[in-house]
Amino acid sequence: MPSTIKLYTAKLSPPGRSVELTAKALGLELEIVPINLQAGDHLKEDFVKLNPQHTIPLIDDNGTTVWDSHAIIVYLVTKYGKDDSLYPTDVVTRSKVNAALHFDSGVLFARARFCLEPVLYYGATEIPQEKIDNLYRAYQLLNDTLIDDYIVGNRMTLADLSCIASISSMHAIFPIDEAKYPKLTAWVARLAKLPYYEVTNQEGAEELAQQYRAKLEENRAKAHCTFRKMATPSMVLYYDEVSPPVRGVLLTIAALGVKDRIKFKYINLFNGGHLSADFLKVNPLHTIPVLRHGDLTLIDSHAILMYLCDTFATPGDTLAIPDTLTRAKVYNMLCFNNGHLFQRDAEVMRKIFSGAITDPTNHLKPIKETIDALEHFLHQSRYVALNHLSVADFAIVATLSTLNLLVPIEADRWPRVHEWFKEMQTLPYYNDQNRVGLEKLREKLSTKIKI
């Protein structure tokens, strides 16, 4: 037997439970190191040193650290398996197991995460039906894959131990209809007969479901309370999603889960909507976004971001600004975005759309130097202002993603910016609130320059 392997995990984590299931199947003893994600244990310095991606599960096998559950279970079987039953050496069979591991990572767990994460961490009060439909499509895909007793043939492999952790978690919240998915139902029942299944996996799946339901109820209660406290009339946001400042605000609204608390009025920038007489009465500076709330009119995106946090983020929420120091750090990076990063973007974009330049190559040095500064800041904290998400991240990622159209964010020059940018793109609301407007801008930009 090897000396004890440390597993950094959470009982609620499906990937973590897949590692525990694999260890049980191999007869391995693990020393469990609990990680409380909601308390931010994964962002603490000691853990980030072990895993710079700050994800769980993570194993420490006498100084050898491996993260990502799929990599971990392959490592454990390869090093400690007494035979190749869980991860066959036959090339064809192994390729099928690998395909199932990627299916779990890219489809099953990803779709479960996109449903649960906004509720558990970002105060969402509902899950869009589109995400729920995608989750049920995943059920159908796996049901169709099960032509034998197990995912790969008639013998249990890592494919089953990985996928069941995700499926059981989803099933506890979004029940599997036996009539629609008979093979999937039978497969779940088959794996549930494992002697270690209940304690190692099912209890965690049910606890996750309970926490999800409790958090959903809490979020709805908070939203209802906030709504009752808000002055009337409702907030009104004047927007066009091609604008980076607007996209920063849209990301914040999505993260706060308050889209239904705000009325949206579209202002078409490229058709001159911001110059109309009616809009100039709202904002004589003819810029967007603009937020109106009763007698209050805010005409700068950064002021809007802070106001949204102060209005909607309750104590303990990720986006809450609880003290003067936190506010100073967030405000500092909002000013960096406003005074430096966005100004570099706006300057070049104005020249491009006015026809002053058709090739921006010789105008990109100031942009690159400003991204150099962002690289420096991201060496000081996990996110741009703090060790957790803040509205400064939303403002800056909206600008940076726009600059990326002109200056690709390369890992060689900006490793921390590149890493952070990739992580921001995994947020469940990133595509809808930022990428859609970005693609509209890209389309317009492509009529002016080659990109």
CSV table of C-alpha atoms in Angstrom, one decimal:
chain,number,residue,atom,x,y,z
A,1,MET,CA,0.0,0.0,0.0
A,2,PRO,CA,1.3,3.5,-0.7
A,3,SER,CA,1.6,6.1,2.0
A,4,THR,CA,-1.6,8.1,2.4
A,5,ILE,CA,-2.6,10.2,-0.6
A,6,LYS,CA,-4.2,13.5,0.3
A,7,LEU,CA,-7.4,14.5,-1.5
A,8,TYR,CA,-8.4,18.1,-1.4
A,9,THR,CA,-12.2,18.0,-2.1
A,10,ALA,CA,-15.7,18.9,-1.1
A,11,LYS,CA,-18.4,16.3,-0.5
A,12,LEU,CA,-20.7,18.4,-2.7
A,13,SER,CA,-18.3,18.2,-5.7
A,14,PRO,CA,-19.2,15.6,-8.3
A,15,PRO,CA,-15.6,15.5,-9.7
A,16,GLY,CA,-14.3,15.0,-6.1
A,17,ARG,CA,-16.7,12.1,-5.6
A,18,SER,CA,-15.5,10.4,-8.8
A,19,VAL,CA,-12.0,10.4,-7.4
A,20,GLU,CA,-13.3,8.9,-4.1
A,21,LEU,CA,-15.3,6.2,-6.0
A,22,THR,CA,-12.1,5.3,-8.0
A,23,ALA,CA,-10.1,5.1,-4.8
A,24,LYS,CA,-12.7,2.7,-3.3
A,25,ALA,CA,-12.6,0.6,-6.4
A,26,LEU,CA,-8.8,0.4,-6.2
A,27,GLY,CA,-8.8,-0.3,-2.4
A,28,LEU,CA,-6.8,2.9,-1.8
A,29,GLU,CA,-7.0,5.0,1.4
A,30,LEU,CA,-7.3,8.7,1.0
A,31,GLU,CA,-6.7,11.4,3.6
A,32,ILE,CA,-9.6,13.9,2.9
A,33,VAL,CA,-8.7,17.6,3.2
A,34,PRO,CA,-12.1,19.4,3.1
A,35,ILE,CA,-12.2,22.5,0.9
A,36,ASN,CA,-15.1,24.9,1.5
A,37,LEU,CA,-15.7,26.6,-1.9
A,38,GLN,CA,-18.3,29.1,-0.6
A,39,ALA,CA,-15.9,30.2,2.1
A,40,GLY,CA,-13.1,30.7,-0.6
A,41,ASP,CA,-10.7,28.0,0.7
A,42,HIS,CA,-9.7,27.3,-2.9
A,43,LEU,CA,-8.5,30.9,-3.3
A,44,LYS,CA,-6.2,30.9,-0.2
A,45,GLU,CA,-2.5,31.3,-0.9
A,46,ASP,CA,-1.5,27.8,0.3
A,47,PHE,CA,-4.0,26.1,-1.9
A,48,VAL,CA,-3.2,28.2,-5.0
A,49,LYS,CA,0.4,27.2,-4.5
A,50,LEU,CA,-0.7,23.6,-4.9
A,51,ASN,CA,-3.0,24.3,-7.8
A,52,PRO,CA,-2.7,27.7,-9.6
A,53,GLN,CA,-6.1,26.9,-11.3
A,54,HIS,CA,-7.6,26.8,-7.7
A,55,THR,CA,-10.0,24.0,-8.6
A,56,ILE,CA,-10.9,20.8,-6.7
A,57,PRO,CA,-10.3,17.9,-6.6
A,58,LEU,CA,-6.6,17.9,-6.1
A,59,ILE,CA,-4.4,15.1,-4.9
A,60,ASP,CA,-1.0,15.3,-3.2
A,61,ASP,CA,0.7,11.9,-3.6
A,62,ASN,CA,3.9,12.4,-1.5
A,63,GLY,CA,4.7,15.7,-3.3
A,64,THR,CA,3.2,14.8,-6.7
A,65,THR,CA,0.2,17.0,-7.2
A,66,VAL,CA,-2.5,16.3,-9.8
A,67,TRP,CA,-5.7,18.3,-10.4
A,68,ASP,CA,-8.7,17.7,-12.6
A,69,SER,CA,-10.6,14.6,-11.6
A,70,HIS,CA,-10.2,12.9,-14.9
A,71,ALA,CA,-6.4,13.3,-14.8
A,72,ILE,CA,-6.4,12.1,-11.2
A,73,ILE,CA,-8.4,8.9,-11.7
A,74,VAL,CA,-6.2,7.9,-14.7
A,75,TYR,CA,-3.1,8.6,-12.5
A,76,LEU,CA,-4.4,6.5,-9.6
A,77,VAL,CA,-5.4,3.6,-11.8
A,78,THR,CA,-2.1,3.7,-13.8
A,79,LYS,CA,0.0,3.9,-10.7
A,80,TYR,CA,-1.9,1.7,-8.2
A,81,GLY,CA,-4.3,-0.5,-10.2
A,82,LYS,CA,-3.7,-4.2,-9.8
A,83,ASP,CA,-5.0,-4.9,-13.3
A,84,ASP,CA,-6.3,-2.9,-16.3
A,85,SER,CA,-10.0,-3.5,-15.7
A,86,LEU,CA,-10.9,0.1,-14.9
A,87,TYR,CA,-8.7,1.5,-17.6
A,88,PRO,CA,-8.0,-1.1,-20.3
A,89,THR,CA,-4.7,-1.1,-22.1
A,90,ASP,CA,-6.4,-2.2,-25.3
A,91,VAL,CA,-6.0,0.8,-27.6
A,92,VAL,CA,-9.6,0.8,-28.9
A,93,THR,CA,-11.2,0.2,-25.5
A,94,ARG,CA,-9.1,2.8,-23.8
A,95,SER,CA,-10.0,5.4,-26.5
A,96,LYS,CA,-13.6,4.8,-25.7
A,97,VAL,CA,-13.0,5.3,-22.0
A,98,ASN,CA,-11.1,8.5,-22.8
A,99,ALA,CA,-14.0,9.7,-24.9
A,100,ALA,CA,-16.4,9.2,-22.0
A,101,LEU,CA,-14.1,11.1,-19.7
A,102,HIS,CA,-14.1,14.0,-22.1
A,103,PHE,CA,-17.9,13.7,-22.4
A,104,ASP,CA,-18.2,14.0,-18.6
A,105,SER,CA,-15.9,17.0,-18.5
A,106,GLY,CA,-17.2,18.9,-21.5
A,107,VAL,CA,-20.9,17.9,-21.4
A,108,LEU,CA,-22.3,16.3,-18.2
A,109,PHE,CA,-20.4,18.2,-15.6
A,110,ALA,CA,-20.2,21.4,-17.6
A,111,ARG,CA,-24.0,21.5,-18.1
A,112,ALA,CA,-24.6,20.7,-14.4
A,113,ARG,CA,-22.2,23.5,-13.4
A,114,PHE,CA,-23.9,26.0,-15.7
A,115,CYS,CA,-27.2,25.3,-14.0
A,116,LEU,CA,-26.1,25.2,-10.4
A,117,GLU,CA,-23.2,27.7,-10.2
A,118,PRO,CA,-25.3,30.9,-10.7
A,119,VAL,CA,-27.6,29.9,-7.9
A,120,LEU,CA,-24.9,28.6,-5.5
A,121,TYR,CA,-22.5,31.5,-5.9
A,122,TYR,CA,-24.0,34.4,-7.8
A,123,GLY,CA,-27.5,34.9,-6.3
A,124,ALA,CA,-29.5,33.7,-9.3
A,125,THR,CA,-33.2,33.2,-8.6
A,126,GLU,CA,-33.9,30.9,-11.5
A,127,ILE,CA,-32.3,28.7,-14.1
A,128,PRO,CA,-33.0,29.7,-17.8
A,129,GLN,CA,-35.1,27.0,-19.5
A,130,GLU,CA,-32.4,26.7,-22.2
A,131,LYS,CA,-29.9,25.5,-19.7
A,132,ILE,CA,-32.3,22.9,-18.3
A,133,ASP,CA,-33.1,21.7,-21.8
A,134,ASN,CA,-29.4,21.3,-22.5
A,135,LEU,CA,-29.1,19.2,-19.3
A,136,TYR,CA,-31.9,16.9,-20.4
A,137,ARG,CA,-30.2,16.6,-23.9
A,138,ALA,CA,-27.2,15.3,-22.0
A,139,TYR,CA,-29.3,12.6,-20.4
A,140,GLN,CA,-30.5,11.6,-23.9
A,141,LEU,CA,-26.9,11.5,-25.3
A,142,LEU,CA,-25.8,9.2,-22.5
A,143,ASN,CA,-28.9,7.1,-22.7
A,144,ASP,CA,-28.1,6.6,-26.4
A,145,THR,CA,-24.5,5.7,-25.7
A,146,LEU,CA,-25.5,2.9,-23.3
A,147,ILE,CA,-25.7,0.0,-25.7
A,148,ASP,CA,-24.2,-2.4,-23.1
A,149,ASP,CA,-24.5,-2.6,-19.3
A,150,TYR,CA,-21.8,0.0,-18.9
A,151,ILE,CA,-20.6,3.0,-20.9
A,152,VAL,CA,-17.8,1.0,-22.4
A,153,GLY,CA,-18.8,-2.6,-22.8
A,154,ASN,CA,-20.1,-5.0,-20.1
A,155,ARG,CA,-17.6,-4.2,-17.4
A,156,MET,CA,-17.3,-1.1,-15.2
A,157,THR,CA,-14.5,1.3,-16.1
A,158,LEU,CA,-13.4,4.8,-15.2
A,159,ALA,CA,-15.9,6.1,-17.7
A,160,ASP,CA,-18.7,4.9,-15.3
A,161,LEU,CA,-17.1,6.1,-12.1
A,162,SER,CA,-16.6,9.6,-13.6
A,163,CYS,CA,-20.0,10.0,-15.3
A,164,ILE,CA,-22.1,8.7,-12.4
A,165,ALA,CA,-20.8,11.4,-10.0
A,166,SER,CA,-22.2,14.1,-12.4
A,167,ILE,CA,-25.3,12.2,-13.4
A,168,SER,CA,-26.3,11.4,-9.8
A,169,SER,CA,-25.9,15.0,-8.8
A,170,MET,CA,-28.1,16.1,-11.7
A,171,HIS,CA,-30.6,13.4,-11.1
A,172,ALA,CA,-31.1,14.6,-7.5
A,173,ILE,CA,-32.2,18.0,-8.7
A,174,PHE,CA,-33.6,17.2,-12.2
A,175,PRO,CA,-35.0,13.7,-12.0
A,176,ILE,CA,-34.3,11.2,-14.8
A,177,ASP,CA,-37.6,10.1,-16.4
A,178,GLU,CA,-37.4,6.3,-16.6
A,179,ALA,CA,-39.8,6.2,-19.5
A,180,LYS,CA,-37.7,8.6,-21.6
A,181,TYR,CA,-34.3,7.3,-20.5
A,182,PRO,CA,-34.6,3.6,-19.7
A,183,LYS,CA,-31.0,2.6,-20.3
A,184,LEU,CA,-29.7,5.5,-18.3
A,185,THR,CA,-32.1,4.6,-15.4
A,186,ALA,CA,-30.9,1.0,-15.5
A,187,TRP,CA,-27.2,2.1,-15.5
A,188,VAL,CA,-27.7,4.3,-12.5
A,189,ALA,CA,-29.4,1.5,-10.6
A,190,ARG,CA,-26.6,-0.9,-11.6
A,191,LEU,CA,-23.8,1.4,-10.2
A,192,ALA,CA,-25.9,2.2,-7.1
A,193,LYS,CA,-25.4,-1.5,-6.1
A,194,LEU,CA,-21.6,-0.9,-5.5
A,195,PRO,CA,-21.0,-1.5,-1.8
A,196,TYR,CA,-19.3,1.9,-1.3
A,197,TYR,CA,-21.7,3.9,-3.6
A,198,GLU,CA,-24.1,5.3,-1.0
A,199,VAL,CA,-21.6,6.8,1.4
A,200,THR,CA,-19.0,7.8,-1.2
A,201,ASN,CA,-21.3,9.3,-3.8
A,202,GLN,CA,-25.1,9.3,-3.1
A,203,GLU,CA,-24.9,11.2,0.2
A,204,GLY,CA,-22.9,14.0,-1.4
A,205,ALA,CA,-25.3,14.2,-4.4
A,206,GLU,CA,-28.3,14.6,-2.1
A,207,GLU,CA,-26.5,17.1,0.1
A,208,LEU,CA,-25.7,19.2,-3.0
A,209,ALA,CA,-29.4,19.0,-4.1
A,210,GLN,CA,-30.5,20.2,-0.6
A,211,GLN,CA,-28.0,23.0,-0.6
A,212,TYR,CA,-29.1,24.1,-4.1
A,213,ARG,CA,-32.7,24.2,-3.1
A,214,ALA,CA,-32.0,26.1,0.1
A,215,LYS,CA,-29.8,28.6,-1.7
A,216,LEU,CA,-32.4,29.1,-4.5
A,217,GLU,CA,-35.1,29.8,-1.8
A,218,GLU,CA,-32.7,32.2,0.0
A,219,ASN,CA,-31.8,34.0,-3.3
A,220,ARG,CA,-35.5,34.5,-4.1
A,221,ALA,CA,-36.2,35.8,-0.6
A,222,LYS,CA,-33.4,38.3,-0.9
A,223,ALA,CA,-34.5,39.4,-4.4
A,224,HIS,CA,-38.0,39.8,-3.2
A,225,CYS,CA,-36.9,41.8,-0.2
A,226,THR,CA,-34.6,44.0,-2.4
A,227,PHE,CA,-37.4,44.6,-4.8
A,228,ARG,CA,-39.7,45.7,-2.1
A,229,LYS,CA,-37.1,48.2,-0.8
A,230,MET,CA,-36.4,49.6,-4.2
A,231,ALA,CA,-37.9,53.0,-5.0
A,232,THR,CA,-40.3,53.2,-7.9
A,233,PRO,CA,-40.2,53.6,-10.8
A,234,SER,CA,-38.0,50.7,-11.9
A,235,MET,CA,-34.4,51.1,-13.0
A,236,VAL,CA,-34.0,51.8,-16.7
A,237,LEU,CA,-30.8,51.0,-18.6
A,238,TYR,CA,-30.1,52.6,-21.9
A,239,TYR,CA,-27.7,50.3,-23.8
A,240,ASP,CA,-26.2,48.9,-26.9
A,241,GLU,CA,-24.2,45.7,-26.3
A,242,VAL,CA,-21.5,46.6,-28.9
A,243,SER,CA,-20.2,49.0,-26.2
A,244,PRO,CA,-17.6,47.6,-23.8
A,245,PRO,CA,-18.9,49.7,-20.9
A,246,VAL,CA,-22.4,48.5,-21.5
A,247,ARG,CA,-21.2,44.9,-21.6
A,248,GLY,CA,-19.5,45.4,-18.2
A,249,VAL,CA,-22.8,46.5,-16.8
A,250,LEU,CA,-24.7,43.6,-18.4
A,251,LEU,CA,-22.3,41.1,-16.9
A,252,THR,CA,-22.8,42.7,-13.5
A,253,ILE,CA,-26.6,42.5,-13.8
A,254,ALA,CA,-26.4,38.8,-14.8
A,255,ALA,CA,-24.0,38.0,-11.9
A,256,LEU,CA,-26.4,39.8,-9.4
A,257,GLY,CA,-29.3,37.9,-10.9
A,258,VAL,CA,-31.4,41.1,-11.2
A,259,LYS,CA,-32.2,41.3,-14.9
A,260,ASP,CA,-35.9,41.2,-14.1
A,261,ARG,CA,-35.6,44.2,-11.9
A,262,ILE,CA,-34.4,46.5,-14.8
A,263,LYS,CA,-36.1,47.8,-17.9
A,264,PHE,CA,-33.8,47.9,-21.0
A,265,LYS,CA,-34.0,50.6,-23.7
A,266,TYR,CA,-31.9,49.9,-26.8
A,267,ILE,CA,-29.9,52.7,-28.3
A,268,ASN,CA,-28.4,51.9,-31.7
A,269,LEU,CA,-25.0,53.5,-31.7
A,270,PHE,CA,-24.1,52.7,-35.3
A,271,ASN,CA,-27.4,54.3,-36.4
A,272,GLY,CA,-26.9,57.4,-34.3
A,273,GLY,CA,-29.4,56.6,-31.7
A,274,HIS,CA,-27.3,58.3,-29.0
A,275,LEU,CA,-27.5,61.6,-30.9
A,276,SER,CA,-31.3,61.7,-31.1
A,277,ALA,CA,-33.0,64.7,-29.4
A,278,ASP,CA,-34.9,62.4,-27.0
A,279,PHE,CA,-31.7,60.7,-25.8
A,280,LEU,CA,-29.8,64.0,-25.5
A,281,LYS,CA,-32.4,65.0,-23.0
A,282,VAL,CA,-31.4,62.0,-20.9
A,283,ASN,CA,-27.7,62.4,-21.4
A,284,PRO,CA,-26.3,65.5,-23.1
A,285,LEU,CA,-22.9,63.8,-23.3
A,286,HIS,CA,-24.6,61.3,-25.7
A,287,THR,CA,-22.8,58.3,-24.2
A,288,ILE,CA,-24.1,54.9,-23.0
A,289,PRO,CA,-24.7,53.2,-20.8
A,290,VAL,CA,-27.1,55.4,-18.8
A,291,LEU,CA,-29.0,54.1,-15.7
A,292,ARG,CA,-32.0,56.0,-14.5
A,293,HIS,CA,-33.6,55.2,-11.2
A,294,GLY,CA,-36.3,57.6,-10.1
A,295,ASP,CA,-34.6,61.1,-9.8
A,296,LEU,CA,-31.2,59.6,-10.2
A,297,THR,CA,-29.4,59.5,-13.6
A,298,LEU,CA,-26.0,57.9,-13.9
A,299,ILE,CA,-24.1,58.4,-17.1
A,300,ASP,CA,-20.8,56.5,-16.4
A,301,SER,CA,-20.6,52.7,-16.5
A,302,HIS,CA,-18.3,52.6,-13.5
A,303,ALA,CA,-20.6,54.6,-11.3
A,304,ILE,CA,-23.4,52.4,-12.5
A,305,LEU,CA,-21.5,49.2,-11.5
A,306,MET,CA,-20.9,50.5,-7.9
A,307,TYR,CA,-24.5,51.6,-7.6
A,308,LEU,CA,-25.8,48.2,-8.7
A,309,CYS,CA,-23.6,46.5,-6.1
A,310,ASP,CA,-24.7,48.9,-3.4
A,311,THR,CA,-28.4,48.4,-4.3
A,312,PHE,CA,-28.5,44.6,-4.9
A,313,ALA,CA,-25.6,42.8,-3.4
A,314,THR,CA,-26.5,41.7,0.2
A,315,PRO,CA,-23.9,41.0,2.9
A,316,GLY,CA,-21.9,37.9,2.1
A,317,ASP,CA,-22.6,38.0,-1.6
A,318,THR,CA,-19.5,37.8,-3.9
A,319,LEU,CA,-20.1,41.3,-5.3
A,320,ALA,CA,-20.9,43.0,-2.0
A,321,ILE,CA,-18.5,45.8,-1.1
A,322,PRO,CA,-18.4,45.4,2.7
A,323,ASP,CA,-15.7,47.9,3.8
A,324,THR,CA,-13.7,51.0,2.8
A,325,LEU,CA,-10.6,49.0,1.9
A,326,THR,CA,-12.5,46.7,-0.5
A,327,ARG,CA,-14.3,49.7,-2.1
A,328,ALA,CA,-10.9,51.4,-2.6
A,329,LYS,CA,-9.4,48.4,-4.3
A,330,VAL,CA,-12.4,47.9,-6.6
A,331,TYR,CA,-12.7,51.6,-7.4
A,332,ASN,CA,-9.0,51.8,-8.1
A,333,MET,CA,-9.2,49.2,-10.9
A,334,LEU,CA,-12.4,50.7,-12.2
A,335,CYS,CA,-10.5,54.0,-12.6
A,336,PHE,CA,-7.7,52.0,-14.3
A,337,ASN,CA,-10.2,50.7,-16.8
A,338,ASN,CA,-11.8,54.1,-17.3
A,339,GLY,CA,-8.7,56.2,-17.5
A,340,HIS,CA,-6.3,53.9,-19.3
A,341,LEU,CA,-7.6,50.6,-20.7
A,342,PHE,CA,-10.9,51.8,-22.2
A,343,GLN,CA,-9.4,55.1,-23.4
A,344,ARG,CA,-6.7,53.2,-25.4
A,345,ASP,CA,-9.5,51.1,-26.9
A,346,ALA,CA,-11.8,54.1,-27.6
A,347,GLU,CA,-9.0,56.1,-29.2
A,348,VAL,CA,-8.1,53.5,-31.8
A,349,MET,CA,-11.8,52.5,-32.4
A,350,ARG,CA,-12.7,56.2,-33.1
A,351,LYS,CA,-9.9,56.4,-35.7
A,352,ILE,CA,-10.9,53.1,-37.3
A,353,PHE,CA,-14.7,53.9,-37.6
A,354,SER,CA,-14.0,57.5,-38.7
A,355,GLY,CA,-11.8,56.1,-41.5
A,356,ALA,CA,-8.7,57.9,-40.3
A,357,ILE,CA,-6.8,54.7,-40.2
A,358,THR,CA,-7.3,51.4,-42.1
A,359,ASP,CA,-4.5,49.5,-40.6
A,360,PRO,CA,-4.2,49.9,-36.8
A,361,THR,CA,-0.8,48.1,-36.5
A,362,ASN,CA,1.2,51.3,-35.8
A,363,HIS,CA,-1.3,52.4,-33.2
A,364,LEU,CA,-1.2,49.4,-30.8
A,365,LYS,CA,1.8,50.1,-28.7
A,366,PRO,CA,0.0,52.1,-26.0
A,367,ILE,CA,-2.6,49.3,-25.8
A,368,LYS,CA,0.1,46.7,-25.3
A,369,GLU,CA,1.8,48.8,-22.6
A,370,THR,CA,-1.5,49.2,-20.8
A,371,ILE,CA,-2.0,45.4,-20.9
A,372,ASP,CA,1.5,45.1,-19.4
A,373,ALA,CA,0.2,47.1,-16.5
A,374,LEU,CA,-2.8,44.8,-16.1
A,375,GLU,CA,-0.4,41.9,-16.1
A,376,HIS,CA,1.4,43.5,-13.1
A,377,PHE,CA,-1.8,44.0,-11.2
A,378,LEU,CA,-2.9,40.4,-11.8
A,379,HIS,CA,0.3,39.3,-10.0
A,380,GLN,CA,-0.9,41.0,-6.9
A,381,SER,CA,-4.3,39.3,-6.6
A,382,ARG,CA,-6.3,36.4,-8.0
A,383,TYR,CA,-8.7,38.7,-9.9
A,384,VAL,CA,-8.0,42.3,-11.0
A,385,ALA,CA,-8.9,43.9,-7.7
A,386,LEU,CA,-9.4,41.2,-5.1
A,387,ASN,CA,-8.9,37.5,-4.6
A,388,HIS,CA,-12.5,37.0,-5.7
A,389,LEU,CA,-14.7,38.4,-8.5
A,390,SER,CA,-15.7,42.0,-8.3
A,391,VAL,CA,-17.3,44.5,-10.7
A,392,ALA,CA,-13.8,45.6,-11.7
A,393,ASP,CA,-13.4,42.2,-13.4
A,394,PHE,CA,-16.6,42.7,-15.4
A,395,ALA,CA,-15.6,46.2,-16.5
A,396,ILE,CA,-12.1,45.1,-17.5
A,397,VAL,CA,-13.0,41.9,-19.3
A,398,ALA,CA,-15.5,43.7,-21.4
A,399,THR,CA,-12.8,46.2,-22.5
A,400,LEU,CA,-10.0,43.6,-22.8
A,401,SER,CA,-12.2,41.2,-24.9
A,402,THR,CA,-12.7,44.2,-27.3
A,403,LEU,CA,-9.0,45.0,-27.4
A,404,ASN,CA,-8.4,41.3,-28.1
A,405,LEU,CA,-9.9,41.9,-31.5
A,406,LEU,CA,-6.9,44.1,-32.3
A,407,VAL,CA,-4.2,42.7,-29.9
A,408,PRO,CA,-4.6,39.0,-29.3
A,409,ILE,CA,-4.0,38.2,-25.6
A,410,GLU,CA,-0.9,36.0,-25.8
A,411,ALA,CA,0.2,33.8,-23.0
A,412,ASP,CA,3.9,34.4,-23.7
A,413,ARG,CA,3.8,38.1,-23.0
A,414,TRP,CA,0.8,38.2,-20.6
A,415,PRO,CA,0.5,34.8,-18.8
A,416,ARG,CA,-1.6,36.0,-15.9
A,417,VAL,CA,-3.8,38.2,-18.1
A,418,HIS,CA,-4.2,35.2,-20.5
A,419,GLU,CA,-5.1,32.9,-17.6
A,420,TRP,CA,-7.6,35.3,-16.0
A,421,PHE,CA,-9.2,36.1,-19.4
A,422,LYS,CA,-9.7,32.4,-20.1
A,423,GLU,CA,-11.3,31.9,-16.6
A,424,MET,CA,-13.7,34.9,-17.1
A,425,GLN,CA,-14.9,33.3,-20.4
A,426,THR,CA,-16.1,30.2,-18.4
A,427,LEU,CA,-18.6,32.3,-16.4
A,428,PRO,CA,-22.0,30.9,-17.2
A,429,TYR,CA,-23.3,34.3,-18.3
A,430,TYR,CA,-20.3,35.4,-20.2
A,431,ASN,CA,-21.4,34.4,-23.7
A,432,ASP,CA,-24.9,36.0,-23.5
A,433,GLN,CA,-23.8,39.2,-21.8
A,434,ASN,CA,-20.4,39.8,-23.4
A,435,ARG,CA,-19.7,37.6,-26.4
A,436,VAL,CA,-22.9,38.4,-28.3
A,437,GLY,CA,-22.2,42.2,-28.3
A,438,LEU,CA,-18.6,41.5,-29.0
A,439,GLU,CA,-19.4,39.5,-32.1
A,440,LYS,CA,-21.7,42.4,-33.3
A,441,LEU,CA,-18.8,44.7,-32.9
A,442,ARG,CA,-16.4,42.3,-34.7
A,443,GLU,CA,-18.8,42.2,-37.7
A,444,LYS,CA,-18.9,46.0,-37.9
A,445,LEU,CA,-15.2,46.3,-37.4
A,446,SER,CA,-14.5,43.8,-40.2
A,447,THR,CA,-16.1,46.2,-42.7
A,448,LYS,CA,-13.4,48.8,-41.8
A,449,ILE,CA,-10.2,46.8,-41.2
A,450,LYS,CA,-8.9,43.2,-41.7
A,451,ILE,CA,-9.3,41.2,-38.5
